[in-house]
């Protein structure tokens, strides 16, 4: 059964802690993305990766880090430097990256992170 | 800077009505436009993808149109059902990076 999985579904973090959100896909997609969703706002891009061992910052990368050691996996670490991390985090993937990709982005079910 | 706007922010209609959701974008140089559905607390489900060279796409009761020159897209839902209740998001693909720029969505409620 192909798709994108994110874990955990809910995550609670104490202030000052780093936490890592998991994203795995078995769609054989090249590109993977992390977005953040806040109430009343559109999704905003945190980081994206078009191939293994390569990634770029998105619009709101400060306080976050990523790695792309395997094609199937794109974990996101929310560090203590992120001032307001409470949000809904969505991972996505697409079949091909730039420059002329016309392909759809598919999304995982999301992880809701709450800072206590 | 590309900006995507969706109007209205919320819409309530009786079951069976045909409806139109609107999406506008400021930069017409897009690769494609995607419509998504999001149920509360869930991820996004892709509904329709329109390439920049296309004018419209259809899937079942859904029809999406694209007018690049005017920076507009519409999502038409025919014969609405209570199960259509969700937030609908429009997003355009940025050429140089491959990620999507999202609108804030239209929250649709279809009353039985």
PDB file of C-alpha atoms in Angstrom:
ATOM      1  CA  UNK A   1       0.000   0.000   0.000  1.00  0.00           C
ATOM      2  CA  UNK A   2       1.842   3.081  -1.235  1.00  0.00           C
ATOM      3  CA  UNK A   3       1.829   6.389   0.525  1.00  0.00           C
ATOM      4  CA  UNK A   4       3.428   8.830   2.918  1.00  0.00           C
ATOM      5  CA  UNK A   5       3.563   8.115   6.635  1.00  0.00           C
ATOM      6  CA  UNK A   6       4.308  10.573   9.396  1.00  0.00           C
ATOM      7  CA  UNK A   7       4.950   9.760  13.033  1.00  0.00           C
ATOM      8  CA  UNK A   8       4.045  10.408  15.679  1.00  0.00           C
ATOM      9  CA  UNK A   9       0.537  11.785  15.109  1.00  0.00           C
ATOM     10  CA  UNK A  10       0.774  13.895  18.276  1.00  0.00           C
ATOM     11  CA  UNK A  11       3.976  15.122  19.925  1.00  0.00           C
ATOM     12  CA  UNK A  12       4.488  17.096  23.097  1.00  0.00           C
ATOM     13  CA  UNK A  13       7.717  18.925  23.774  1.00  0.00           C
ATOM     14  CA  UNK A  14       9.035  20.753  26.776  1.00  0.00           C
ATOM     15  CA  UNK A  15      10.702  24.086  26.200  1.00  0.00           C
ATOM     16  CA  UNK A  16      14.402  23.714  25.436  1.00  0.00           C
ATOM     17  CA  UNK A  17      14.076  20.222  23.960  1.00  0.00           C
ATOM     18  CA  UNK A  18      14.823  19.144  20.416  1.00  0.00           C
ATOM     19  CA  UNK A  19      12.321  16.783  18.800  1.00  0.00           C
ATOM     20  CA  UNK A  20      12.394  14.880  15.507  1.00  0.00           C
ATOM     21  CA  UNK A  21       9.380  14.289  13.285  1.00  0.00           C
ATOM     22  CA  UNK A  22       9.467  11.296  10.971  1.00  0.00           C
ATOM     23  CA  UNK A  23       8.387  11.236   7.315  1.00  0.00           C
ATOM     24  CA  UNK A  24       8.637   8.112   5.164  1.00  0.00           C
ATOM     25  CA  UNK A  25       7.380   7.484   1.632  1.00  0.00           C
ATOM     26  CA  UNK A  26       7.285   4.312  -0.467  1.00  0.00           C
ATOM     27  CA  UNK A  27       6.175   6.047  -3.674  1.00  0.00           C
ATOM     28  CA  UNK A  28       9.723   6.161  -5.086  1.00  0.00           C
ATOM     29  CA  UNK A  29       9.406   9.943  -5.225  1.00  0.00           C
ATOM     30  CA  UNK A  30      12.545  12.034  -5.667  1.00  0.00           C
ATOM     31  CA  UNK A  31      11.450  15.250  -3.974  1.00  0.00           C
ATOM     32  CA  UNK A  32      10.260  15.663  -0.405  1.00  0.00           C
ATOM     33  CA  UNK A  33       8.999  18.735   1.460  1.00  0.00           C
ATOM     34  CA  UNK A  34       8.165  19.913   4.959  1.00  0.00           C
ATOM     35  CA  UNK A  35       5.417  22.480   5.543  1.00  0.00           C
ATOM     36  CA  UNK A  36       4.066  24.094   8.673  1.00  0.00           C
ATOM     37  CA  UNK A  37       0.382  24.974   9.106  1.00  0.00           C
ATOM     38  CA  UNK A  38      -0.891  27.470  11.675  1.00  0.00           C
ATOM     39  CA  UNK A  39      -4.555  28.375  12.290  1.00  0.00           C
ATOM     40  CA  UNK A  40      -5.765  31.028   9.876  1.00  0.00           C
ATOM     41  CA  UNK A  41      -2.617  30.834   7.754  1.00  0.00           C
ATOM     42  CA  UNK A  42      -1.713  28.961   4.633  1.00  0.00           C
ATOM     43  CA  UNK A  43       0.919  26.250   4.618  1.00  0.00           C
ATOM     44  CA  UNK A  44       4.474  27.585   4.699  1.00  0.00           C
ATOM     45  CA  UNK A  45       7.549  25.761   3.419  1.00  0.00           C
ATOM     46  CA  UNK A  46      10.261  24.869   5.951  1.00  0.00           C
ATOM     47  CA  UNK A  47      12.719  22.734   3.950  1.00  0.00           C
ATOM     48  CA  UNK A  48      12.705  20.721   0.755  1.00  0.00           C
ATOM     49  CA  UNK A  49      14.918  18.111  -0.859  1.00  0.00           C
ATOM     50  CA  UNK A  50      15.049  17.155  -4.514  1.00  0.00           C
ATOM     51  CA  UNK A  51      17.588  14.326  -4.249  1.00  0.00           C
ATOM     52  CA  UNK A  52      19.348  12.275  -1.589  1.00  0.00           C
ATOM     53  CA  UNK A  53      22.009  14.125   0.418  1.00  0.00           C
ATOM     54  CA  UNK A  54      20.777  17.512  -0.787  1.00  0.00           C
ATOM     55  CA  UNK A  55      18.242  19.932   0.692  1.00  0.00           C
ATOM     56  CA  UNK A  56      17.387  23.638   0.623  1.00  0.00           C
ATOM     57  CA  UNK A  57      15.857  26.080   3.052  1.00  0.00           C
ATOM     58  CA  UNK A  58      12.319  27.206   2.500  1.00  0.00           C
ATOM     59  CA  UNK A  59      10.628  30.380   3.691  1.00  0.00           C
ATOM     60  CA  UNK A  60      10.743  29.640   7.447  1.00  0.00           C
ATOM     61  CA  UNK A  61      13.797  27.396   8.035  1.00  0.00           C
ATOM     62  CA  UNK A  62      15.104  29.111  11.174  1.00  0.00           C
ATOM     63  CA  UNK A  63      15.058  26.772  14.185  1.00  0.00           C
ATOM     64  CA  UNK A  64      14.636  23.643  12.051  1.00  0.00           C
ATOM     65  CA  UNK A  65      17.031  21.093  10.548  1.00  0.00           C
ATOM     66  CA  UNK A  66      16.636  18.169   8.160  1.00  0.00           C
ATOM     67  CA  UNK A  67      18.573  15.284   6.658  1.00  0.00           C
ATOM     68  CA  UNK A  68      18.078  13.197   3.519  1.00  0.00           C
ATOM     69  CA  UNK A  69      20.273  10.126   3.820  1.00  0.00           C
ATOM     70  CA  UNK A  70      17.770   7.834   2.108  1.00  0.00           C
ATOM     71  CA  UNK A  71      15.352   8.453  -0.734  1.00  0.00           C
ATOM     72  CA  UNK A  72      12.404   7.231   1.353  1.00  0.00           C
ATOM     73  CA  UNK A  73      13.046   9.301   4.477  1.00  0.00           C
ATOM     74  CA  UNK A  74      13.133  13.040   5.274  1.00  0.00           C
ATOM     75  CA  UNK A  75      13.118  13.629   9.055  1.00  0.00           C
ATOM     76  CA  UNK A  76      12.590  17.114  10.475  1.00  0.00           C
ATOM     77  CA  UNK A  77      14.179  18.223  13.747  1.00  0.00           C
ATOM     78  CA  UNK A  78      12.553  21.090  15.618  1.00  0.00           C
ATOM     79  CA  UNK A  79      15.293  22.630  17.728  1.00  0.00           C
ATOM     80  CA  UNK A  80      15.097  24.713  20.872  1.00  0.00           C
ATOM     81  CA  UNK A  81      15.965  27.720  18.694  1.00  0.00           C
ATOM     82  CA  UNK A  82      12.490  27.628  17.123  1.00  0.00           C
ATOM     83  CA  UNK A  83      10.610  30.318  19.070  1.00  0.00           C
ATOM     84  CA  UNK A  84       7.049  29.200  18.409  1.00  0.00           C
ATOM     85  CA  UNK A  85       7.039  25.533  17.379  1.00  0.00           C
ATOM     86  CA  UNK A  86       3.449  24.657  18.264  1.00  0.00           C
ATOM     87  CA  UNK A  87       1.843  23.873  14.888  1.00  0.00           C
ATOM     88  CA  UNK A  88       0.656  21.152  12.517  1.00  0.00           C
ATOM     89  CA  UNK A  89       3.533  19.778  10.423  1.00  0.00           C
ATOM     90  CA  UNK A  90       2.922  18.255   7.013  1.00  0.00           C
ATOM     91  CA  UNK A  91       5.322  16.265   4.875  1.00  0.00           C
ATOM     92  CA  UNK A  92       4.862  15.947   1.120  1.00  0.00           C
ATOM     93  CA  UNK A  93       6.552  14.281  -1.829  1.00  0.00           C
ATOM     94  CA  UNK A  94       6.484  14.450  -5.600  1.00  0.00           C
ATOM     95  CA  UNK A  95       7.763  12.262  -8.361  1.00  0.00           C
ATOM     96  CA  UNK A  96      10.331  14.631  -9.802  1.00  0.00           C
ATOM     97  CA  UNK A  97      11.919  17.882  -8.697  1.00  0.00           C
ATOM     98  CA  UNK A  98      12.775  20.906 -10.755  1.00  0.00           C
ATOM     99  CA  UNK A  99      13.271  22.454 -13.124  1.00  0.00           C
ATOM    100  CA  UNK A 100      10.292  21.352 -15.194  1.00  0.00           C
ATOM    101  CA  UNK A 101       8.325  19.059 -12.899  1.00  0.00           C
ATOM    102  CA  UNK A 102       4.623  19.081 -13.549  1.00  0.00           C
ATOM    103  CA  UNK A 103       3.851  16.400 -11.032  1.00  0.00           C
ATOM    104  CA  UNK A 104       1.463  16.469  -8.142  1.00  0.00           C
ATOM    105  CA  UNK A 105       2.519  16.794  -4.547  1.00  0.00           C
ATOM    106  CA  UNK A 106       1.093  14.183  -2.194  1.00  0.00           C
ATOM    107  CA  UNK A 107       0.815  14.784   1.522  1.00  0.00           C
ATOM    108  CA  UNK A 108       1.126  12.702   4.661  1.00  0.00           C
ATOM    109  CA  UNK A 109      -1.404  12.767   7.530  1.00  0.00           C
ATOM    110  CA  UNK A 110       0.570  15.294   9.583  1.00  0.00           C
ATOM    111  CA  UNK A 111       2.076  15.588  13.061  1.00  0.00           C
ATOM    112  CA  UNK A 112       0.638  17.984  15.619  1.00  0.00           C
ATOM    113  CA  UNK A 113       3.391  19.367  17.838  1.00  0.00           C
ATOM    114  CA  UNK A 114       2.555  21.102  21.115  1.00  0.00           C
ATOM    115  CA  UNK A 115       5.078  22.826  23.349  1.00  0.00           C
ATOM    116  CA  UNK A 116       4.218  22.504  27.032  1.00  0.00           C
TER     117      UNK A 116
ATOM    118  CA  UNK B   1       6.584  37.649  -4.591  1.00  0.00           C
ATOM    119  CA  UNK B   2       3.804  35.204  -5.390  1.00  0.00           C
ATOM    120  CA  UNK B   3       0.689  35.565  -3.250  1.00  0.00           C
ATOM    121  CA  UNK B   4      -2.369  33.317  -3.372  1.00  0.00           C
ATOM    122  CA  UNK B   5      -5.771  34.500  -2.160  1.00  0.00           C
ATOM    123  CA  UNK B   6      -8.923  32.460  -1.673  1.00  0.00           C
ATOM    124  CA  UNK B   7     -12.348  34.024  -1.381  1.00  0.00           C
ATOM    125  CA  UNK B   8     -14.582  33.490   0.507  1.00  0.00           C
ATOM    126  CA  UNK B   9     -12.860  32.299   3.676  1.00  0.00           C
ATOM    127  CA  UNK B  10     -15.983  30.358   4.632  1.00  0.00           C
ATOM    128  CA  UNK B  11     -19.089  29.242   2.791  1.00  0.00           C
ATOM    129  CA  UNK B  12     -22.256  27.496   3.948  1.00  0.00           C
ATOM    130  CA  UNK B  13     -24.707  26.042   1.416  1.00  0.00           C
ATOM    131  CA  UNK B  14     -27.686  23.667   1.453  1.00  0.00           C
ATOM    132  CA  UNK B  15     -27.224  20.170   0.108  1.00  0.00           C
ATOM    133  CA  UNK B  16     -27.660  19.825  -3.646  1.00  0.00           C
ATOM    134  CA  UNK B  17     -26.477  23.313  -4.536  1.00  0.00           C
ATOM    135  CA  UNK B  18     -23.811  23.913  -7.164  1.00  0.00           C
ATOM    136  CA  UNK B  19     -20.995  26.138  -5.899  1.00  0.00           C
ATOM    137  CA  UNK B  20     -17.803  27.877  -6.970  1.00  0.00           C
ATOM    138  CA  UNK B  21     -14.670  28.449  -4.924  1.00  0.00           C
ATOM    139  CA  UNK B  22     -12.263  31.138  -6.066  1.00  0.00           C
ATOM    140  CA  UNK B  23      -8.477  31.345  -6.081  1.00  0.00           C
ATOM    141  CA  UNK B  24      -6.347  34.227  -7.354  1.00  0.00           C
ATOM    142  CA  UNK B  25      -2.579  34.574  -7.674  1.00  0.00           C
ATOM    143  CA  UNK B  26      -0.387  37.597  -8.306  1.00  0.00           C
ATOM    144  CA  UNK B  27       2.322  36.166 -10.605  1.00  0.00           C
ATOM    145  CA  UNK B  28       1.062  34.442 -13.743  1.00  0.00           C
ATOM    146  CA  UNK B  29       4.385  32.600 -14.279  1.00  0.00           C
ATOM    147  CA  UNK B  30       3.293  29.340 -12.686  1.00  0.00           C
ATOM    148  CA  UNK B  31       4.043  25.727 -13.618  1.00  0.00           C
ATOM    149  CA  UNK B  32       0.800  24.306 -12.336  1.00  0.00           C
ATOM    150  CA  UNK B  33      -2.017  24.841  -9.891  1.00  0.00           C
ATOM    151  CA  UNK B  34      -3.307  22.240  -7.484  1.00  0.00           C
ATOM    152  CA  UNK B  35      -6.564  22.054  -5.520  1.00  0.00           C
ATOM    153  CA  UNK B  36      -6.598  20.151  -2.240  1.00  0.00           C
ATOM    154  CA  UNK B  37      -9.149  19.120   0.332  1.00  0.00           C
ATOM    155  CA  UNK B  38      -8.346  19.058   4.055  1.00  0.00           C
ATOM    156  CA  UNK B  39     -10.580  17.510   6.699  1.00  0.00           C
ATOM    157  CA  UNK B  40     -10.158  18.721  10.311  1.00  0.00           C
ATOM    158  CA  UNK B  41      -6.907  17.487  11.851  1.00  0.00           C
ATOM    159  CA  UNK B  42      -5.933  15.594   8.705  1.00  0.00           C
ATOM    160  CA  UNK B  43      -3.430  15.881   5.897  1.00  0.00           C
ATOM    161  CA  UNK B  44      -4.178  17.228   2.426  1.00  0.00           C
ATOM    162  CA  UNK B  45      -5.857  15.201  -0.303  1.00  0.00           C
ATOM    163  CA  UNK B  46      -5.055  16.220  -3.863  1.00  0.00           C
ATOM    164  CA  UNK B  47      -8.220  16.833  -5.889  1.00  0.00           C
ATOM    165  CA  UNK B  48      -7.107  18.259  -9.212  1.00  0.00           C
ATOM    166  CA  UNK B  49      -3.870  19.390 -10.863  1.00  0.00           C
ATOM    167  CA  UNK B  50      -3.970  21.835 -13.776  1.00  0.00           C
ATOM    168  CA  UNK B  51      -0.813  22.289 -15.838  1.00  0.00           C
ATOM    169  CA  UNK B  52       0.036  25.836 -16.877  1.00  0.00           C
ATOM    170  CA  UNK B  53      -0.798  24.944 -20.498  1.00  0.00           C
ATOM    171  CA  UNK B  54      -4.272  23.621 -19.613  1.00  0.00           C
ATOM    172  CA  UNK B  55      -7.536  25.497 -19.127  1.00  0.00           C
ATOM    173  CA  UNK B  56      -9.446  23.005 -16.993  1.00  0.00           C
ATOM    174  CA  UNK B  57      -9.526  19.579 -15.372  1.00  0.00           C
ATOM    175  CA  UNK B  58     -12.465  17.464 -14.296  1.00  0.00           C
ATOM    176  CA  UNK B  59     -12.880  14.673 -11.784  1.00  0.00           C
ATOM    177  CA  UNK B  60     -16.370  13.430 -11.023  1.00  0.00           C
ATOM    178  CA  UNK B  61     -18.433  16.324  -9.636  1.00  0.00           C
ATOM    179  CA  UNK B  62     -15.387  18.602  -9.523  1.00  0.00           C
ATOM    180  CA  UNK B  63     -14.217  20.913 -12.276  1.00  0.00           C
ATOM    181  CA  UNK B  64     -11.259  23.259 -11.941  1.00  0.00           C
ATOM    182  CA  UNK B  65     -10.443  26.023 -14.401  1.00  0.00           C
ATOM    183  CA  UNK B  66      -7.315  28.090 -14.872  1.00  0.00           C
ATOM    184  CA  UNK B  67      -6.900  31.528 -16.452  1.00  0.00           C
ATOM    185  CA  UNK B  68      -3.209  32.369 -16.144  1.00  0.00           C
ATOM    186  CA  UNK B  69      -3.467  35.756 -17.795  1.00  0.00           C
ATOM    187  CA  UNK B  70      -5.900  37.018 -15.191  1.00  0.00           C
ATOM    188  CA  UNK B  71      -4.317  35.056 -12.325  1.00  0.00           C
ATOM    189  CA  UNK B  72      -7.469  33.150 -11.435  1.00  0.00           C
ATOM    190  CA  UNK B  73      -8.679  29.620 -10.865  1.00  0.00           C
ATOM    191  CA  UNK B  74     -12.089  28.336  -9.862  1.00  0.00           C
ATOM    192  CA  UNK B  75     -13.183  25.034  -8.364  1.00  0.00           C
ATOM    193  CA  UNK B  76     -16.744  24.120  -9.305  1.00  0.00           C
ATOM    194  CA  UNK B  77     -18.538  21.528  -7.178  1.00  0.00           C
ATOM    195  CA  UNK B  78     -21.746  20.158  -8.628  1.00  0.00           C
ATOM    196  CA  UNK B  79     -24.650  18.856  -6.575  1.00  0.00           C
ATOM    197  CA  UNK B  80     -22.930  19.408  -3.227  1.00  0.00           C
ATOM    198  CA  UNK B  81     -23.244  16.793  -0.474  1.00  0.00           C
ATOM    199  CA  UNK B  82     -22.647  16.957   3.298  1.00  0.00           C
ATOM    200  CA  UNK B  83     -19.551  14.793   2.735  1.00  0.00           C
ATOM    201  CA  UNK B  84     -18.045  17.662   0.740  1.00  0.00           C
ATOM    202  CA  UNK B  85     -17.742  19.678   3.946  1.00  0.00           C
ATOM    203  CA  UNK B  86     -14.037  20.428   4.417  1.00  0.00           C
ATOM    204  CA  UNK B  87     -11.463  23.155   3.840  1.00  0.00           C
ATOM    205  CA  UNK B  88     -10.418  23.551   0.214  1.00  0.00           C
ATOM    206  CA  UNK B  89      -6.910  24.815  -0.490  1.00  0.00           C
ATOM    207  CA  UNK B  90      -5.484  26.202  -3.701  1.00  0.00           C
ATOM    208  CA  UNK B  91      -1.725  26.165  -4.357  1.00  0.00           C
ATOM    209  CA  UNK B  92       0.519  27.271  -7.213  1.00  0.00           C
ATOM    210  CA  UNK B  93       3.874  25.736  -8.025  1.00  0.00           C
ATOM    211  CA  UNK B  94       6.891  28.043  -7.957  1.00  0.00           C
ATOM    212  CA  UNK B  95       9.144  27.407 -10.908  1.00  0.00           C
ATOM    213  CA  UNK B  96      12.617  27.695  -9.443  1.00  0.00           C
ATOM    214  CA  UNK B  97      12.104  25.658  -6.279  1.00  0.00           C
ATOM    215  CA  UNK B  98       9.340  23.180  -6.909  1.00  0.00           C
ATOM    216  CA  UNK B  99       7.432  23.847  -3.728  1.00  0.00           C
ATOM    217  CA  UNK B 100       3.859  25.120  -3.571  1.00  0.00           C
ATOM    218  CA  UNK B 101       2.540  28.509  -2.485  1.00  0.00           C
ATOM    219  CA  UNK B 102      -0.761  28.067  -0.680  1.00  0.00           C
ATOM    220  CA  UNK B 103      -3.822  30.188  -0.125  1.00  0.00           C
ATOM    221  CA  UNK B 104      -5.437  30.204   3.309  1.00  0.00           C
ATOM    222  CA  UNK B 105      -8.329  28.076   2.151  1.00  0.00           C
ATOM    223  CA  UNK B 106     -12.107  28.194   1.955  1.00  0.00           C
ATOM    224  CA  UNK B 107     -13.986  26.336   4.692  1.00  0.00           C
ATOM    225  CA  UNK B 108     -17.066  24.757   3.110  1.00  0.00           C
ATOM    226  CA  UNK B 109     -20.060  23.536   5.066  1.00  0.00           C
ATOM    227  CA  UNK B 110     -22.835  21.684   3.230  1.00  0.00           C
ATOM    228  CA  UNK B 111     -26.019  21.453   5.304  1.00  0.00           C
ATOM    229  CA  UNK B 112     -28.324  18.419   4.928  1.00  0.00           C
TER     230      UNK B 112
END
